[in-house]
Every structure is written in C-alpha cells, then in structure tokens.
CSV table of C-alpha atoms in Angstrom, one decimal:
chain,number,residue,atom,x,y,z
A,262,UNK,CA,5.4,8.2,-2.6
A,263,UNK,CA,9.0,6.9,-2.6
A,264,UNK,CA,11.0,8.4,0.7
A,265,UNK,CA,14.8,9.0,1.3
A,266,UNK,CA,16.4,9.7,4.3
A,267,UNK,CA,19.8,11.7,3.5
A,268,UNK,CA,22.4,11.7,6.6
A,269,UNK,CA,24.1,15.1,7.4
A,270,UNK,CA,26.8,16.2,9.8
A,271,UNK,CA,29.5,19.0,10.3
A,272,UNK,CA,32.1,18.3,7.3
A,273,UNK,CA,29.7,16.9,5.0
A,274,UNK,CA,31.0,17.3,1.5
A,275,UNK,CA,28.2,19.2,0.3
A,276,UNK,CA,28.1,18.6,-4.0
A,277,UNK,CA,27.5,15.0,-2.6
A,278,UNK,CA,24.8,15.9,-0.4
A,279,UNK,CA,23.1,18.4,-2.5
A,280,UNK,CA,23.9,17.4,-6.1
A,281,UNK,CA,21.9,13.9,-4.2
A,282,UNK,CA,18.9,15.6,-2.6
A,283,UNK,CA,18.3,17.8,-5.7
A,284,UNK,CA,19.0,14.9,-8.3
A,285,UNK,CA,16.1,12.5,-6.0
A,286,UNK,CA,13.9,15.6,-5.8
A,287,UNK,CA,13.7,15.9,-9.7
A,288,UNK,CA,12.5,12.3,-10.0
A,289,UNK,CA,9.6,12.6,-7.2
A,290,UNK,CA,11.3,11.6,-4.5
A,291,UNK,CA,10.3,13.1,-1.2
A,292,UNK,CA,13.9,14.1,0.3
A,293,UNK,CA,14.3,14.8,4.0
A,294,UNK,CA,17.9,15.7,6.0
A,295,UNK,CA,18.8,14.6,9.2
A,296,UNK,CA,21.4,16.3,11.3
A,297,UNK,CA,23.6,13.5,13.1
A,298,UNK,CA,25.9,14.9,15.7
A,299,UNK,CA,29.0,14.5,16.7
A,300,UNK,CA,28.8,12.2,19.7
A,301,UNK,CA,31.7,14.2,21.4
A,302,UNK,CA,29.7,17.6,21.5
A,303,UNK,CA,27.3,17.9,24.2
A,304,UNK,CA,23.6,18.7,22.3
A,305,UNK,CA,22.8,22.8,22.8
A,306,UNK,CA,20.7,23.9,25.4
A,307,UNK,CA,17.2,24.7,24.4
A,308,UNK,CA,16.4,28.4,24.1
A,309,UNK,CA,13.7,29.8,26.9
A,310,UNK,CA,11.2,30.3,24.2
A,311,UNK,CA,11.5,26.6,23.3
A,312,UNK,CA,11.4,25.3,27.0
A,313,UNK,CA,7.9,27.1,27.6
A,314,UNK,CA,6.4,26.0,24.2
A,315,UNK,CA,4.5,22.7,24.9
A,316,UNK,CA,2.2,22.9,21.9
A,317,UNK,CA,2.4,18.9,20.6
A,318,UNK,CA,3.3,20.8,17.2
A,319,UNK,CA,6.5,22.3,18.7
A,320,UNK,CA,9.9,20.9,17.5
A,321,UNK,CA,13.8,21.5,18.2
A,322,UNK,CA,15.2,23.6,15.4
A,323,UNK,CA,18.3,21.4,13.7
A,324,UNK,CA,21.5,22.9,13.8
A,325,UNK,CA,23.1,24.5,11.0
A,326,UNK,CA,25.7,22.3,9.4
A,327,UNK,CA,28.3,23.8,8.0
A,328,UNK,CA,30.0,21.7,5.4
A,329,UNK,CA,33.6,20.8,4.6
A,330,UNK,CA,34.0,23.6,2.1
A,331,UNK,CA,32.4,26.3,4.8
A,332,UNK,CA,28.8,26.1,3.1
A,333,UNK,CA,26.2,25.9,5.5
A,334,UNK,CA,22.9,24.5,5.2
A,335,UNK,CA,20.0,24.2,7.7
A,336,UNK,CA,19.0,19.9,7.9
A,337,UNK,CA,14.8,19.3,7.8
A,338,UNK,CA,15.6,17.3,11.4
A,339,UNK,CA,18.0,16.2,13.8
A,340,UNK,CA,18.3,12.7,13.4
A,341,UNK,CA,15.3,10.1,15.8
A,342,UNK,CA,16.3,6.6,15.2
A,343,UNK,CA,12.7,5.7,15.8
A,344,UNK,CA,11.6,7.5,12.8
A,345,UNK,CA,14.3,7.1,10.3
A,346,UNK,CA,13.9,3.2,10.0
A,347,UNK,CA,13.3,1.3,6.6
A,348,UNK,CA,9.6,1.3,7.3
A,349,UNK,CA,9.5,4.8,6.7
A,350,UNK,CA,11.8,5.2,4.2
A,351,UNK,CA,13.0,3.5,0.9
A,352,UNK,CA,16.1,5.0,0.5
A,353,UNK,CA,19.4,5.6,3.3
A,354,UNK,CA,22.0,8.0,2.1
A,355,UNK,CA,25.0,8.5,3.6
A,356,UNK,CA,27.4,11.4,2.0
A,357,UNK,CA,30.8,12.0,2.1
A,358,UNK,CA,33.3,14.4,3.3
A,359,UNK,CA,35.8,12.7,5.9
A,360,UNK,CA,35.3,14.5,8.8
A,361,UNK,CA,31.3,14.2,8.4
A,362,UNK,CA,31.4,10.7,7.2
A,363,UNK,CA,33.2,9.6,10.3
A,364,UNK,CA,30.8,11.4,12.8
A,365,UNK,CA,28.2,9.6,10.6
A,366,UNK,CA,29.9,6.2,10.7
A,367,UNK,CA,30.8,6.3,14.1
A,368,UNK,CA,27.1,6.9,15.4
A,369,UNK,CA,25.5,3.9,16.9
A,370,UNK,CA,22.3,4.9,16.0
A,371,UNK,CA,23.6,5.4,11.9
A,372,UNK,CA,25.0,2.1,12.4
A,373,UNK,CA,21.6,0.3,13.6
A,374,UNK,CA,19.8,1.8,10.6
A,375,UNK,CA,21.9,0.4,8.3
A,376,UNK,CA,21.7,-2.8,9.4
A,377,UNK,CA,17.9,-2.4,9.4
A,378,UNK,CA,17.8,-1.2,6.2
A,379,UNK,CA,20.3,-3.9,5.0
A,380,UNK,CA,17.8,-6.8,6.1
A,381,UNK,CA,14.4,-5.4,5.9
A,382,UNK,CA,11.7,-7.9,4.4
A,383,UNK,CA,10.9,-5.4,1.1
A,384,UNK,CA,14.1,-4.1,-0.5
A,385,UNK,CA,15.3,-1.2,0.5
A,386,UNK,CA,18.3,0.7,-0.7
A,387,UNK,CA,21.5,2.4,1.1
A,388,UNK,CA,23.4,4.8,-0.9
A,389,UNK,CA,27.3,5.9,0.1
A,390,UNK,CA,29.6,8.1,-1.9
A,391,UNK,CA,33.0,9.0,-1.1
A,392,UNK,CA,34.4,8.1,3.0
A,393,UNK,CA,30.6,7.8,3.3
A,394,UNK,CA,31.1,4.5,2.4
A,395,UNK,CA,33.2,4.0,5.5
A,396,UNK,CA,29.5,3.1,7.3
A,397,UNK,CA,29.5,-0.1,5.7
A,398,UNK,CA,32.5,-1.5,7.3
A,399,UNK,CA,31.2,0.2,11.0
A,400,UNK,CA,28.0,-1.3,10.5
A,401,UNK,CA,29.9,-4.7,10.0
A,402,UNK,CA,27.9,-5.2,6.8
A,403,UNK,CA,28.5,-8.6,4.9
A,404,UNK,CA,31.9,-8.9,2.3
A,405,UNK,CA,30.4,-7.5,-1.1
A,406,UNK,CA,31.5,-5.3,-3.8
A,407,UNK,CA,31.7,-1.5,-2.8
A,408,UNK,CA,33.8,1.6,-3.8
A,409,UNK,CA,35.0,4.6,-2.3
A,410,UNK,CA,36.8,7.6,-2.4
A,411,UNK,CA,40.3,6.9,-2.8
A,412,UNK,CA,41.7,8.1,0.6
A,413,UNK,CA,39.6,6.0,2.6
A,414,UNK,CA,40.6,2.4,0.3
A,415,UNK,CA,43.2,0.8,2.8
A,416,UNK,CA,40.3,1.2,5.4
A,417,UNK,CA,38.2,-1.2,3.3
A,418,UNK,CA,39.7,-3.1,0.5
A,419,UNK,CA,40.6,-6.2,3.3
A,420,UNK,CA,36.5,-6.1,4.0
A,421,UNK,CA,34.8,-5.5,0.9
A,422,UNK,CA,35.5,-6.7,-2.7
A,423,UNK,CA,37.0,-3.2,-3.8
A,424,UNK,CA,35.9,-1.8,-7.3
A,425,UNK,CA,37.1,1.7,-8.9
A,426,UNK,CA,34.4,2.2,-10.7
A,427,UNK,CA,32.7,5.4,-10.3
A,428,UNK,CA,29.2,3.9,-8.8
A,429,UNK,CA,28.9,0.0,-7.3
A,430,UNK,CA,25.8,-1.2,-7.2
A,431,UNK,CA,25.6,-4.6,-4.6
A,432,UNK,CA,22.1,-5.9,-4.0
A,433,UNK,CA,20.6,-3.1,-1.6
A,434,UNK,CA,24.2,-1.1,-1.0
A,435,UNK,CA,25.1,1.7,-3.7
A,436,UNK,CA,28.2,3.4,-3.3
A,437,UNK,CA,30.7,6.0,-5.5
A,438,UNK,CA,33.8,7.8,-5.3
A,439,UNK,CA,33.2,11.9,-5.1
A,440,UNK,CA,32.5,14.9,-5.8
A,441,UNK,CA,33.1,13.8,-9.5
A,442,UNK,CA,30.7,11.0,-9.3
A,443,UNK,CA,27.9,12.3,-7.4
A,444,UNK,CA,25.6,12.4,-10.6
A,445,UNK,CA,25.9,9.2,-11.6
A,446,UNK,CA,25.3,8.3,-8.1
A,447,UNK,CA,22.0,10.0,-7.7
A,448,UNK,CA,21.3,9.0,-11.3
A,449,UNK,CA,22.0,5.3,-10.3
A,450,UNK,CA,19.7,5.5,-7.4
A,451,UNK,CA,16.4,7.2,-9.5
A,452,UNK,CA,17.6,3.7,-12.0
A,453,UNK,CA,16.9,1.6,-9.0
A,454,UNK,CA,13.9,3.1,-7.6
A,455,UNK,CA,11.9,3.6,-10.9
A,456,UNK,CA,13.8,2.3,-13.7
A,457,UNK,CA,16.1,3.5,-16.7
A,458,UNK,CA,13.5,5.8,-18.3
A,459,UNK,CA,12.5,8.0,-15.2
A,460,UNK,CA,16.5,8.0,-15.3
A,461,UNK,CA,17.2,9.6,-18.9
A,462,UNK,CA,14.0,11.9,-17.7
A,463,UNK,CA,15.4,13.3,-14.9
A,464,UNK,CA,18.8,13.4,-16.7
A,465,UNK,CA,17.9,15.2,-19.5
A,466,UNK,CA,17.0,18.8,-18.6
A,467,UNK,CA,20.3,18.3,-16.4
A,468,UNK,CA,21.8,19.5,-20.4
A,469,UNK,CA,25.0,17.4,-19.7
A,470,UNK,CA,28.2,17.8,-21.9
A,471,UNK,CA,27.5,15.9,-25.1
A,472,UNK,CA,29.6,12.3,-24.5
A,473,UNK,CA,28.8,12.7,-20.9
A,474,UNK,CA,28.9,8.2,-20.4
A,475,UNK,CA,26.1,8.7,-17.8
C-alpha cells in the first residue's frame, strides 16, 4: 500500500492539510500526521498516568494543533525521525500556513527527511504548497523549478527557477500556491503515484464546477 507522511505544526493552514489528507485518502493512500514542534517550546510533561504505563503498546498522545484559522485537529503522531524516512513512506508533505511552515522548515529533523527523501534509490515524492515550500530552500535542495505562495517569493526566486503556476511538478518535488490550489495539488500527487485515471476517479465524485481546468 502506497504511504504518505503529512507534516503538521501550530499555524498550519488547514484546507491545505486537510483538503491533502482527504484528497490521498480517496485514492488508497494510507495518510498519517505528524506533529512537529516548535523547537522554542519545551515538549509537555508527561501526565502521571503515562509515566506508570510501561505496557510496550503505550504511546505519548500528540498535541492538539490548532491551525492558522483557530481549527484544531488532533495529529496520528508526534513526529520520530527514525520512522518517517523514505523507506517507510512514498510520499513527504509539507503544508502551508507561514507560521507552521516555518516551525516545519526550521526543524532539523524536517530538513534531514527531505534530503532523504530527495535522494533515496526508488523515487519518492515531496509535496509543498504555499510557505510550505520554504523547506526546500532550508533543506538546501538543488536549483529547480518550484512555486509558492506569493508572500514567501523573494525568499526563493534567487534559489529556485520560480514558476506561478498553480502546481510545479520537478522530478521528486511537487509544490503549489494555496488554499486555492490545494486540489490540484492533491490531484497532482494521486497523477504521480497511480496515474491520470485513478486521478479523474478520485476527482469525479468531488462534483467540481463544470469548467473546473483540473
């Protein structure tokens, strides 16, 4: 079964991360979330109940994210490096929202992934839409074609061959603009993992406005 690793931290945009999740989900896709936090905020001290459960089954609850518009939403896991790499997973997205992109950017860890995912032997695929795609340039990934949302273009236009077209698709790294673009995004991405007509099959129950381009 294709896997996707989707990257969430406080100030997440959230149609990006959910309209993504939900769009992968429809085409098969089993979706987890991982919680990375802000390196500045010390992590939350375990509750008493958690420090006396020593069950091999027992796990840290994630924290509850809440979004840039105030919408919160409870991540599968916090983010383990050791078990978010590319030989795990097919599929690295990073959403938007400036104030979660950055935390997400600005994380070592994120920034080893990417790399990872960016060389790995079998193709592998990194998505970013909006400032997510800010991780590319604090990953140091190669000069290539990439978008972005328009706030965040000075910050990468000098390092990237910039594009304003609503999704960029470069080799393994997939990025787009927004909110707006999120669909064909996620659309974009089922394209890539399983091909134009799993595509038009997850997009059509979707009912989209007649002339919809994608």
């Amino acid at each position: 079964m294709v896997k996707a690793l989707i990257l969430i931290a406080d100030g997440t945009e959230e149609m990006e991360f959910t309209i993504t999740y939900d769009t992968l989900v429809r085409a098969g896709v089993q979706c987890t979330s991982a919680f990375v936090p802000d390196s500045a905020t010390p992590p939350p001290v375990p509750s008493s109940a958690a420090l006396l459960d020593t069950t091999p089954e027992s796990k840290t609850t994630p924290t509850l994210v809440e979004c840039s518009r105030g919408v919160k939403i409870l991540p599968d896991t916090t983010l383990d490096p050791l078990k978010a790499g590319p030989d795990i997973y097919d599929l690295l997205v990073i959403p938007g929202g400036l104030k979660g992109a950055q935390t997400i950017a600005g994380s070592s860890p994120v920034q080893h992934l990417i790399r990872a995912y960016h060389e790995y032997p079998e193709r592998r695929l990194i998505g970013m839409i909006c400032a997510g795609s800010l991780a590319a340039l604090q990953a140091s990934l190669k000069r290539q074609p990439l978008t972005s949302h328009p706030s965040v273009k000075a910050q990468l236009e000098d390092k990237f061959e910039y594009k304003e077209d609503s999704v960029v698709v470069s080799d393994r790294l997939v990025t787009s603009r927004g909110p707006g673009t999120a669909f064909p995004f996620a659309l974009t991405l089922v394209e890539l993992l399983f091909g134009a007509e799993k595509r038009d099959e997850v997009r059509g129950p979707m009912v989209f406005p007649v002339g919809t381009p994608w």
